[in-house]
XYZ file of C-alpha atoms in Angstrom:
728
model
C -23.311 -8.547 25.983
C -26.838 -9.918 26.040
C -28.095 -12.568 23.664
C -31.589 -11.158 23.950
C -30.754 -8.883 21.044
C -32.526 -9.038 17.741
C -31.694 -12.498 16.412
C -31.964 -11.321 12.825
C -29.337 -8.627 13.388
C -27.029 -11.133 15.053
C -27.469 -13.597 12.194
C -26.644 -10.914 9.625
C -23.477 -10.043 11.521
C -22.433 -13.688 11.850
C -22.872 -14.317 8.134
C -21.039 -11.178 7.046
C -18.233 -11.528 9.587
C -17.693 -15.192 8.663
C -17.128 -14.214 5.028
C -14.758 -11.396 5.999
C -12.696 -13.543 8.377
C -12.398 -16.232 5.691
C -11.072 -13.641 3.235
C -8.683 -12.164 5.812
C -6.894 -15.476 6.291
C -6.046 -15.624 2.588
C -5.345 -11.887 2.253
C -2.859 -11.831 5.127
C -0.696 -14.567 3.589
C -0.933 -12.812 0.231
C 0.205 -9.574 1.870
C 3.338 -11.209 3.222
C 4.313 -12.085 -0.359
C 3.286 -8.642 -1.673
C 3.908 -6.185 1.198
C 3.768 -3.074 -1.009
C 0.231 -3.747 -2.233
C -1.682 -0.718 -0.978
C -5.020 -2.021 -2.148
C -4.479 -5.195 -0.141
C -3.478 -3.213 2.952
C -6.620 -1.120 2.674
C -8.798 -4.197 2.135
C -7.420 -5.900 5.244
C -7.849 -2.697 7.268
C -11.474 -2.445 6.124
C -12.042 -6.110 7.016
C -10.918 -5.709 10.614
C -12.751 -2.382 10.836
C -16.024 -3.865 9.588
C -15.921 -6.769 12.014
C -15.058 -4.367 14.831
C -17.969 -2.120 13.925
C -20.471 -4.964 13.903
C -19.122 -6.349 17.159
C -19.311 -2.897 18.711
C -22.939 -2.526 17.705
C -23.658 -5.838 19.423
C -21.562 -4.783 22.454
C -19.140 -7.698 22.108
C -16.276 -5.843 23.776
C -13.735 -8.700 23.697
C -14.051 -9.018 19.923
C -13.965 -5.245 19.527
C -10.677 -4.977 21.457
C -8.880 -7.588 19.372
C -10.140 -6.230 16.048
C -9.269 -2.701 17.139
C -5.689 -3.706 17.913
C -5.242 -5.346 14.514
C -6.987 -2.459 12.777
C -4.609 0.072 14.328
C -1.591 -1.895 13.107
C -2.891 -1.833 9.543
C -3.715 1.847 9.807
C -0.028 2.407 10.583
C 1.035 0.077 7.752
C -1.145 1.696 5.110
C 0.131 5.147 6.135
C 3.678 4.001 5.448
C 4.801 4.374 9.058
C 5.781 0.706 9.426
C 6.765 -2.093 7.046
C 5.401 -5.621 6.748
C 7.694 -8.290 8.188
C 7.306 -11.989 8.912
C 7.448 -11.367 12.669
C 4.708 -8.763 12.397
C 2.589 -11.156 10.340
C 3.049 -13.839 13.018
C 1.436 -11.489 15.529
C -1.372 -10.495 13.163
C -2.137 -14.119 12.322
C -2.183 -14.904 16.031
C -4.666 -12.071 16.456
C -6.780 -13.499 13.612
C -6.781 -16.887 15.330
C -7.972 -15.210 18.520
C -10.704 -13.371 16.605
C -11.823 -16.634 14.978
C -11.980 -18.306 18.393
C -14.001 -15.407 19.810
C -16.262 -15.501 16.766
C -16.857 -19.233 17.240
C -17.889 -18.574 20.834
C -20.294 -15.902 19.630
C -21.757 -18.325 17.099
C -22.387 -20.740 19.984
C -24.126 -17.888 21.843
C -21.359 -17.814 24.432
C -19.648 -14.751 25.815
C -16.309 -14.439 23.945
C -13.235 -14.566 26.143
C -10.952 -11.536 26.191
C -7.765 -11.759 24.169
C -4.463 -12.339 25.927
C -3.190 -9.081 27.417
C 0.299 -9.673 26.003
C -1.171 -9.990 22.501
C -3.099 -6.737 22.881
C 0.013 -4.995 24.213
C 2.077 -6.287 21.276
C -0.578 -5.053 18.821
C -0.496 -1.651 20.513
C 3.298 -1.445 20.155
C 3.111 -2.464 16.495
C 0.515 0.256 15.882
C 3.144 2.887 16.721
C 5.203 4.226 13.789
C 8.654 2.749 13.401
C 10.174 6.236 13.635
C 8.880 6.544 17.185
C 10.365 3.188 18.088
C 13.685 4.163 16.568
C 13.831 7.430 18.547
C 12.501 6.079 21.825
C 15.938 6.101 23.423
C 16.577 9.653 22.208
C 13.254 10.810 23.631
C 14.076 9.252 26.985
C 17.418 11.036 27.028
C 15.718 14.288 26.045
C 13.207 13.856 28.866
C 16.017 13.428 31.364
C 17.781 16.498 30.019
C 14.586 18.537 30.217
C 14.090 17.480 33.840
C 17.593 18.644 34.692
C 16.963 21.956 32.971
C 13.764 22.420 34.967
C 15.686 22.007 38.192
C 18.321 24.500 37.152
C 15.648 27.000 36.139
C 14.018 26.945 39.578
C 15.927 30.080 40.617
C 13.263 32.033 42.514
C 9.712 33.209 42.723
C 10.067 34.846 39.296
C 10.796 31.489 37.674
C 7.197 30.474 37.113
C 6.183 34.047 36.394
C 8.273 33.937 33.296
C 6.780 30.661 32.200
C 3.163 31.177 33.227
C 2.639 34.810 32.294
C 4.341 34.539 28.896
C 6.262 37.751 29.493
C 8.224 38.809 26.463
C 5.641 38.313 23.728
C 5.794 42.027 23.098
C 8.674 41.375 20.692
C 6.540 39.357 18.333
C 5.641 35.993 19.804
C 3.882 33.575 17.463
C 0.424 32.254 18.225
C -0.319 28.983 20.052
C -1.429 27.232 16.861
C 2.203 27.222 15.707
C 3.268 25.490 18.937
C 6.133 28.015 19.592
C 6.677 30.263 22.616
C 8.823 33.397 22.255
C 8.882 34.422 25.905
C 11.482 36.769 27.357
C 14.284 34.717 28.820
C 14.577 34.218 32.593
C 18.047 35.745 32.757
C 16.735 38.869 31.051
C 13.819 39.093 33.461
C 16.186 38.649 36.427
C 18.390 41.428 35.039
C 15.304 43.604 34.680
C 14.475 43.171 38.350
C 18.104 43.735 39.408
C 18.223 47.022 37.493
C 14.969 48.076 39.075
C 15.571 47.075 42.714
C 19.270 46.516 42.937
C 21.342 43.369 42.795
C 19.556 40.664 44.793
C 17.005 43.129 46.128
C 14.117 42.326 43.821
C 10.777 41.127 45.170
C 10.929 37.528 46.294
C 14.703 37.445 46.647
C 14.524 35.567 49.914
C 12.158 33.097 48.367
C 14.589 32.642 45.514
C 17.353 31.747 47.902
C 15.162 29.239 49.633
C 14.179 27.723 46.342
C 17.777 27.269 45.317
C 18.295 25.246 48.445
C 15.314 22.994 47.595
C 14.928 23.148 43.840
C 12.428 20.314 43.683
C 9.910 22.070 45.946
C 6.886 23.533 44.132
C 4.562 25.518 46.359
C 2.473 28.624 46.214
C 5.691 30.593 47.062
C 6.700 30.235 43.442
C 4.165 32.975 42.619
C 4.881 36.681 42.886
C 2.424 38.134 45.403
C 0.006 41.009 44.868
C 2.099 43.303 47.147
C 5.239 42.554 45.210
C 3.477 43.176 41.938
C 2.040 46.486 43.219
C 5.543 47.525 44.323
C 6.788 46.807 40.824
C 4.095 49.070 39.357
C 4.901 51.824 41.895
C 8.485 51.771 40.712
C 7.230 52.289 37.181
C 4.491 54.892 37.706
C 5.455 56.408 40.982
C 3.961 55.718 44.373
C 0.193 55.786 44.230
C 0.140 56.572 40.537
C -0.491 53.104 39.317
C -3.831 52.586 37.535
C -6.714 52.254 39.976
C -9.032 49.311 40.091
C -11.685 51.339 38.261
C -9.209 52.253 35.567
C -8.129 48.651 35.407
C -11.747 47.588 34.999
C -12.218 49.995 32.093
C -9.019 48.756 30.520
C -10.083 45.160 30.989
C -13.410 45.817 29.273
C -11.556 47.318 26.322
C -9.246 44.366 25.933
C -11.662 41.568 26.929
C -11.651 40.135 23.408
C -7.866 40.002 23.329
C -6.671 38.951 26.738
C -7.622 37.928 30.245
C -8.825 40.486 32.777
C -5.654 40.232 34.916
C -3.171 41.073 32.112
C -1.103 44.280 32.039
C -1.161 46.155 28.762
C 1.578 46.320 26.162
C 2.084 50.031 26.808
C 2.657 49.406 30.498
C 5.211 46.729 29.753
C 7.011 48.913 27.175
C 7.117 51.730 29.700
C 8.596 49.372 32.260
C 11.401 48.453 29.866
C 12.021 52.083 28.894
C 12.279 53.072 32.537
C 14.938 50.417 33.067
C 17.094 50.754 29.941
C 16.156 54.104 28.548
C 13.869 55.135 25.766
C 14.139 52.666 22.868
C 17.092 50.803 24.430
C 15.292 47.808 25.807
C 16.989 44.460 24.940
C 15.515 42.390 22.135
C 15.292 38.621 22.103
C 17.247 37.278 19.115
C 14.809 34.577 18.143
C 11.850 36.938 18.188
C 13.659 39.579 16.194
C 13.802 37.220 13.229
C 10.047 36.736 13.258
C 7.500 39.069 11.678
C 5.853 41.403 14.176
C 2.586 40.112 15.477
C 0.000 41.269 17.928
C 1.851 41.153 21.270
C 0.330 39.294 24.131
C 0.204 40.846 27.571
C 1.822 39.360 30.620
C -0.614 37.878 33.061
C -0.800 39.242 36.538
C -0.749 36.376 38.984
C -4.078 35.692 40.650
C -4.043 35.929 44.438
C -4.912 33.010 46.702
C -4.636 30.431 43.950
C -2.188 27.631 43.570
C 0.447 28.443 41.001
C -0.156 26.629 37.739
C 2.368 23.986 36.944
C 5.189 25.043 34.728
C 4.565 23.803 31.211
C 6.771 20.881 30.310
C 9.199 21.354 27.422
C 7.544 20.391 24.185
C 8.829 17.324 22.466
C 8.874 16.440 18.841
C 5.935 14.299 17.801
C 6.695 12.731 14.436
C 3.283 11.165 14.118
C 1.543 14.536 14.563
C 3.925 16.211 12.160
C 3.146 13.569 9.594
C -0.541 13.952 10.283
C -0.302 17.646 9.375
C 1.312 16.919 6.043
C -1.143 16.291 3.234
C -1.476 12.539 2.888
C -1.085 11.037 -0.533
C -4.438 9.530 -1.211
C -4.475 6.373 -3.309
C -6.495 6.342 -6.450
C -10.138 5.819 -5.651
C -11.058 2.159 -6.236
C -13.772 1.464 -8.765
C -17.246 1.189 -7.308
C -18.128 -2.355 -6.252
C -20.320 -4.298 -8.679
C -23.982 -4.573 -7.760
C -24.892 -7.435 -5.480
C -25.774 -10.469 -7.582
C -26.034 -13.103 -4.871
C -28.653 -13.992 -2.299
C -28.079 -15.793 1.000
C -30.403 -18.753 1.360
C -30.725 -20.980 4.400
C -29.305 -24.398 3.558
C -32.303 -26.061 5.202
C -34.509 -24.470 2.585
C -32.204 -25.719 -0.142
C -32.363 -29.187 1.325
C -36.172 -29.073 1.203
C -36.088 -27.999 -2.436
C -33.623 -30.760 -3.157
C -35.912 -33.325 -1.588
C -38.838 -32.122 -3.688
C -36.758 -32.327 -6.835
C -35.731 -35.795 -5.786
C -39.356 -36.851 -5.567
C -39.949 -35.344 -9.002
C -37.083 -37.400 -10.364
C -38.679 -40.541 -8.968
C -41.973 -39.707 -10.700
C -40.084 -39.112 -13.902
C -38.429 -42.511 -13.588
C -41.812 -44.141 -13.008
C -43.349 -42.535 -16.072
C -40.384 -43.503 -18.189
C -40.813 -47.083 -17.055
C -44.476 -47.018 -18.111
C -43.699 -45.473 -21.466
C -41.342 -48.334 -22.281
C -43.898 -51.042 -21.460
C -45.781 -52.940 -24.106
C -49.133 -51.741 -22.795
C -48.311 -48.086 -23.568
C -49.213 -47.421 -27.194
C -50.218 -43.776 -27.112
C -47.741 -41.613 -29.009
C -48.891 -38.389 -27.359
C -48.363 -39.872 -23.961
C -44.857 -40.835 -24.903
C -44.128 -37.287 -26.122
C -45.492 -35.780 -22.924
C -43.362 -38.101 -20.856
C -40.330 -37.195 -22.958
C -41.053 -33.517 -22.358
C -41.417 -34.147 -18.632
C -38.064 -35.868 -18.726
C -36.412 -32.768 -20.229
C -38.098 -30.336 -17.852
C -37.318 -32.435 -14.818
C -33.688 -32.703 -15.871
C -33.435 -28.924 -16.297
C -35.055 -28.314 -12.933
C -32.764 -30.798 -11.313
C -29.723 -29.089 -12.799
C -30.888 -25.627 -11.738
C -31.571 -26.664 -8.171
C -28.264 -28.476 -8.036
C -26.490 -25.245 -8.943
C -28.002 -23.496 -5.937
C -26.142 -25.978 -3.768
C -22.871 -25.519 -5.600
C -19.972 -23.631 -4.078
C -16.542 -22.936 -5.540
C -13.740 -25.139 -4.289
C -12.026 -21.859 -3.376
C -13.881 -22.071 -0.077
C -11.568 -24.981 0.780
C -8.496 -23.777 -1.120
C -8.606 -20.442 0.703
C -7.254 -21.928 3.917
C -4.163 -23.517 2.365
C -1.952 -20.425 1.973
C -2.070 -20.021 5.747
C -1.509 -23.765 6.353
C 1.540 -23.855 4.048
C 2.921 -20.581 5.397
C 2.741 -21.577 9.048
C 4.032 -25.100 8.443
C 6.921 -23.879 6.294
C 8.025 -21.435 8.996
C 7.717 -24.157 11.614
C 9.834 -26.590 9.586
C 12.223 -23.824 8.383
C 11.458 -24.661 4.759
C 10.975 -22.324 1.807
C 7.763 -23.237 -0.013
C 5.603 -21.543 -2.600
C 1.972 -22.579 -3.057
C 0.195 -22.338 -6.394
C -3.547 -22.918 -6.809
C -5.495 -23.480 -10.013
C -9.182 -24.043 -10.743
C -10.386 -22.307 -7.603
C -13.694 -21.413 -9.249
C -14.601 -25.066 -9.905
C -18.014 -25.704 -8.366
C -19.135 -28.732 -6.422
C -21.801 -29.600 -3.886
C -21.711 -27.652 -0.641
C -21.664 -30.841 1.397
C -18.659 -32.085 -0.564
C -16.835 -28.788 -0.049
C -17.173 -29.195 3.701
C -16.393 -32.912 3.655
C -13.211 -32.451 1.590
C -11.734 -29.767 3.835
C -10.014 -32.006 6.386
C -8.698 -34.645 3.952
C -7.210 -31.972 1.701
C -5.591 -30.163 4.628
C -3.901 -33.388 5.687
C -2.680 -34.134 2.162
C -1.225 -30.643 1.770
C 0.497 -30.893 5.160
C 1.835 -34.282 4.096
C 3.350 -32.776 0.941
C 4.973 -29.965 2.899
C 6.324 -32.201 5.658
C 7.222 -35.409 3.810
C 7.602 -34.228 0.232
C 9.520 -30.939 0.134
C 13.159 -31.159 1.205
C 15.081 -28.667 3.325
C 16.453 -25.677 1.339
C 20.115 -26.718 1.659
C 19.283 -30.271 0.601
C 17.372 -29.006 -2.447
C 20.236 -26.714 -3.385
C 22.700 -29.580 -3.138
C 20.525 -31.569 -5.578
C 20.528 -28.708 -8.070
C 16.951 -27.702 -7.264
C 15.725 -24.223 -6.356
C 15.829 -23.619 -2.596
C 12.133 -22.817 -2.693
C 9.901 -25.858 -3.079
C 6.628 -25.832 -4.988
C 3.273 -27.258 -3.951
C 0.538 -27.058 -6.578
C -3.147 -27.480 -5.765
C -5.597 -27.754 -8.672
C -9.218 -28.649 -9.355
C -11.140 -29.356 -12.545
C -14.447 -30.852 -13.622
C -14.500 -33.993 -15.715
C -18.047 -34.970 -16.608
C -20.012 -35.550 -13.442
C -16.864 -35.779 -11.319
C -14.325 -33.383 -9.822
C -10.610 -34.089 -10.156
C -8.371 -32.700 -7.407
C -4.582 -32.738 -7.557
C -1.974 -32.117 -4.845
C 1.452 -32.044 -6.460
C 4.909 -31.249 -5.087
C 8.391 -31.101 -6.593
C 9.998 -32.738 -3.588
C 11.941 -35.935 -3.048
C 9.308 -38.302 -4.382
C 8.427 -41.690 -2.886
C 10.862 -44.603 -2.650
C 8.848 -47.787 -3.287
C 11.556 -50.078 -1.885
C 11.868 -48.043 1.279
C 8.097 -48.197 1.750
C 8.168 -51.975 1.373
C 10.929 -52.321 3.964
C 9.006 -50.172 6.434
C 5.886 -52.269 5.817
C 7.842 -55.489 6.454
C 9.413 -54.030 9.602
C 5.998 -53.055 10.973
C 4.368 -56.331 10.090
C 2.083 -54.929 7.398
C 3.646 -57.167 4.706
C 5.770 -60.275 4.511
C 8.820 -60.395 2.279
C 7.194 -62.576 -0.387
C 4.213 -60.238 -0.752
C 6.561 -57.245 -0.875
C 8.601 -58.841 -3.662
C 5.474 -59.330 -5.795
C 4.153 -55.817 -5.091
C 4.297 -53.186 -7.819
C 5.528 -49.657 -7.148
C 1.988 -48.342 -7.455
C 0.776 -50.744 -4.806
C 3.756 -49.856 -2.631
C 2.804 -46.197 -2.729
C -0.633 -47.115 -1.412
C 0.971 -48.571 1.722
C 0.911 -45.046 3.177
C -2.870 -45.476 3.523
C -2.463 -48.402 5.907
C -3.431 -47.683 9.514
C -0.407 -46.903 11.697
C 1.964 -46.581 8.723
C 4.405 -43.669 8.732
C 7.745 -42.973 7.061
C 8.797 -40.687 9.916
C 11.158 -42.240 12.431
C 10.465 -39.597 15.074
C 7.021 -38.478 16.171
C 6.385 -34.721 16.119
C 3.376 -32.496 16.551
C 3.065 -32.508 12.762
C 3.509 -36.141 11.735
C 4.899 -39.526 12.612
C 1.892 -41.169 14.269
C 0.515 -42.847 11.154
C -3.073 -41.852 11.878
C -3.688 -39.476 8.997
C -3.582 -41.065 5.557
C -5.822 -44.005 6.404
C -8.449 -41.550 7.644
C -8.087 -39.596 4.387
C -8.676 -42.709 2.301
C -11.697 -43.726 4.396
C -13.216 -40.265 4.069
C -12.705 -40.141 0.304
C -14.265 -43.587 -0.032
C -17.274 -42.482 1.992
C -17.747 -39.699 -0.555
C -17.842 -42.332 -3.327
C -14.489 -41.078 -4.472
C -11.081 -42.548 -5.201
C -7.469 -41.508 -4.588
C -4.447 -42.364 -6.698
C -0.727 -41.730 -6.178
C 1.826 -41.002 -8.901
C 5.421 -40.469 -7.813
C 8.933 -40.347 -9.216
C 11.916 -40.620 -6.923
C 13.799 -37.345 -6.785
C 11.188 -35.497 -8.853
C 8.070 -35.278 -6.722
C 4.673 -36.772 -5.973
C 1.123 -36.164 -7.159
C -2.030 -37.311 -5.409
C -5.145 -37.452 -7.593
C -8.589 -37.443 -5.983
C -11.789 -38.114 -7.895
C -15.139 -37.340 -6.275
C -18.687 -36.901 -7.660
C -20.094 -33.426 -8.183
C -22.836 -34.019 -5.649
C -23.985 -36.450 -3.024
C -27.692 -35.535 -3.226
C -28.497 -37.496 -6.373
C -26.424 -40.590 -6.940
C -25.863 -42.366 -10.264
C -26.082 -46.092 -9.568
C -25.988 -49.513 -11.205
C -29.098 -51.479 -10.239
C -28.421 -55.197 -9.695
C -30.499 -58.139 -8.493
C -29.451 -60.672 -5.875
C -31.920 -63.437 -4.941
C -34.921 -61.397 -6.169
C -33.812 -58.348 -4.170
C -32.715 -55.082 -5.790
C -29.535 -53.340 -4.717
C -27.866 -50.153 -5.963
C -24.093 -49.985 -6.489
C -22.650 -46.437 -6.795
C -21.659 -46.056 -10.419
C -18.536 -44.141 -9.426
C -16.902 -47.307 -8.051
C -17.947 -49.609 -10.909
C -14.992 -50.336 -13.137
C -16.413 -52.937 -15.575
C -18.919 -55.786 -15.918
C -18.023 -59.227 -17.233
C -19.760 -62.607 -17.460
C -18.757 -65.139 -14.845
C -16.549 -67.938 -16.164
C -15.675 -70.346 -13.372
C -12.902 -71.774 -15.538
C -10.966 -68.534 -14.961
C -11.166 -68.759 -11.201
C -8.504 -69.958 -8.767
C -8.196 -70.231 -5.019
C -5.195 -68.414 -3.494
C -4.575 -68.660 0.256
C -8.172 -69.746 0.738
C -9.571 -66.815 -1.281
C -11.447 -67.350 -4.533
C -9.986 -65.151 -7.271
C -10.818 -64.369 -10.881
C -8.213 -63.755 -13.575
C -8.964 -60.478 -15.351
C -6.406 -59.490 -17.992
C -3.687 -61.580 -16.396
C -4.355 -60.152 -12.954
C -6.041 -62.030 -10.104
C -8.773 -60.139 -8.246
C -10.723 -61.347 -5.191
C -14.192 -62.724 -6.058
C -17.204 -62.629 -3.731
C -20.805 -63.831 -4.161
C -23.114 -61.100 -2.811
C -25.811 -63.701 -2.083
C -23.596 -64.931 0.768
C -23.580 -61.450 2.338
C -26.895 -59.796 1.478
C -29.559 -62.521 1.844
C -31.354 -63.417 5.043
C -30.409 -67.109 5.157
C -27.396 -67.586 2.884
C -26.435 -71.091 1.820
C -22.658 -71.015 1.846
C -22.380 -74.296 -0.044
C -24.428 -73.035 -2.977
C -23.653 -70.251 -5.416
C -24.933 -68.974 -8.729
C -22.194 -69.775 -11.203
C -24.139 -68.332 -14.142
C -24.291 -64.739 -12.913
C -22.409 -61.574 -13.783
C -19.293 -60.122 -12.203
C -19.341 -56.424 -11.359
C -15.729 -55.271 -10.923
C -15.448 -52.349 -8.482
C -12.419 -50.150 -7.854
C -11.541 -49.041 -4.315
C -8.419 -46.938 -4.541
C -6.013 -49.103 -6.502
C -7.668 -52.342 -5.393
C -10.134 -54.180 -7.605
C -12.762 -56.606 -6.314
C -15.338 -58.710 -8.197
C -18.951 -59.042 -6.953
C -21.120 -61.816 -8.395
C -24.790 -60.799 -8.909
C -27.733 -62.686 -10.392
C -28.914 -60.041 -12.846
C -28.226 -56.536 -14.113
C -31.133 -54.064 -14.196
C -29.400 -50.960 -15.519
C -28.206 -47.474 -14.592
C -30.454 -45.168 -12.629
C -30.120 -41.866 -10.790
C -31.438 -42.245 -7.285
C -32.122 -40.041 -4.314
C -30.439 -41.296 -1.153
C -32.855 -41.728 1.720
C -31.532 -42.329 5.238
C -32.235 -45.679 6.811
C -34.778 -45.990 9.600
C -33.478 -45.947 13.150
C -33.826 -49.705 13.384
C -31.581 -50.185 10.355
C -29.051 -47.417 10.970
C -25.537 -48.772 11.298
C -26.219 -51.864 9.171
C -22.799 -52.884 7.805
C -22.355 -52.193 4.104
C -25.504 -50.055 3.682
C -25.313 -46.322 2.805
C -29.036 -45.756 2.607
C -32.106 -46.642 0.561
C -34.016 -45.333 -2.442
C -37.256 -45.842 -4.360
C -36.742 -47.527 -7.710
C -38.416 -46.668 -11.005
C -40.920 -49.541 -10.563
C -41.939 -48.238 -7.139
C -39.907 -50.744 -5.144
C -37.272 -50.154 -2.507
C -33.559 -50.757 -3.084
C -30.738 -50.630 -0.562
C -27.674 -48.603 -1.592
C -24.442 -50.512 -0.988
C -21.507 -48.847 0.763
C -18.736 -50.857 -0.899
C -15.779 -49.969 1.415
C -17.847 -50.618 4.538
C -19.206 -53.885 3.186
C -15.748 -55.184 2.292
C -14.371 -54.218 5.663
C -17.145 -56.045 7.507
C -17.644 -59.179 5.352
C -14.454 -59.879 3.394
C -12.453 -61.224 6.335
C -15.255 -63.206 7.959
């Protein structure tokens, strides 16, 4: 293919095909659980067909071939000629993976690689009806029997005459459309010649003998010659009384619409039979006698100086064609699709709109600040500003909705993940999903994909037991993994729950001690909830053997880091023998961030409100030093305490600290930390601006924003800041 095609056409295809392929992944797993669903079969067939059609228009032959193979299989399935099995679905899912890989290459403007030839061959075999597969051995045996019969029938020059000239249709042969041939039998034709010429004296007798010696030889000698044919007519009409060429020409013109110019007429053939057997005593073929009389077809006179046509091979049963002739039961026509209510918009354009709305929000904040000042006494101005506040909020909400996508975009991949993993582990698992229509920011949808995939794989691998083990415990053999999403205020709650073995807190502690993550004293003081969170430690794994699925301990810590980067939190609830639930809380959007504005040494900083747990006044009398770390007692629990002025000012004085400040308690996972700040400014929604190139990568900083008073505030990345400064 050439990439010099119309870019707009290519983009349309890429967008449409991406949506179809995403749906196919979910539909295929659904089909395996509901193989009799005709609507689903038709939908999958149409999906492959549509992608194939678009790829064909763009001349992407590799993608066309793979889609065509899968499409043919589903054409056979929807026609009821084959049933859905797990092995068949393995092949189809492999084909879908190949199509996705080819599609990714096309998106990168690369020439897609052809699918594996073995895969295409397997798809071709699966596209054949099962009945043909079942009778393949019988057909092979029938072919061998037919070949033997052909050899036995090669008994002389008259052999192919009987087959090629269709002699014998005078008794009522059916037409070609019915695929039956009521020719006179060879033995009868041989008897006819013997009666006419004498036993073994018929034309071509010597040739017949030679042919019997070499039955596999097919040459021009298999044809009766013109001289032999003329001699046959002389026997019938008398020497020299056969129709002349002129008479033949007239006869041919009369019968041109019915037969070829070299055919003898029915009357001539009837006369030939009467001359042999007597008037009205010619033998009748049994099978033709049972059929209604039809227009007889004349026997062809062999053409001189032409190679004899090959003898037609015996006709074999073709179940697929027979079924094709039968009237197919058409499914009820589906209701017409609803009118298109969506519009595709380039995300870059949405980002530009979002930036403009962000600027508008900043202006709104500035005006609100002025309206609250003592210098502003005009009531009308205050009302106008209040109105601007409402309008700006509505606009912000509307634009935010254009960026929203249902979480189903992420959930849609999990049926395939669970299905493949369950088959690999030989487990029986059912996946349930709830709240798929819950909307959240497009960027969050994409960012959550990998963490959620890992958590679901973790539940399948570590959580759900083997079927026999579950049965021994009195559980159903089939395990259950439940994925759900819901909106709570300005946050999204995600849950991954399984009814597996649950988590053993003591076992986790022992593994942590063995791997040097904890000492025995710390493990003894650790609560079960804290023990569960050990799985988020780098290098921690409960698997004793490493496999291609798990055991390396490099997954859950990445999940926690990613969730923290999204200003979210993750919590584990588990009961031994009953199952485990992981709860994830993330904001609806990352574009506009609710923050708590604080002041440290006359500088303004923004703490994401999502991580703020509570705010308390600093009381140094409630502080203690444990293992060299200053801690604060909050409700009988010691939490680490840090003075932000030691981390965020240019020249910090480690020996000095503001002991009259406020403590902002933040929650990172299940860990609480206290930050001491000089002053609290208040809550404010801010637009995150990226840091300049010179400041990119600054530890503990997520970005910057413009405050309501026109100043600049740095947005704190709490997990990053703790990781960089807490152990220094």
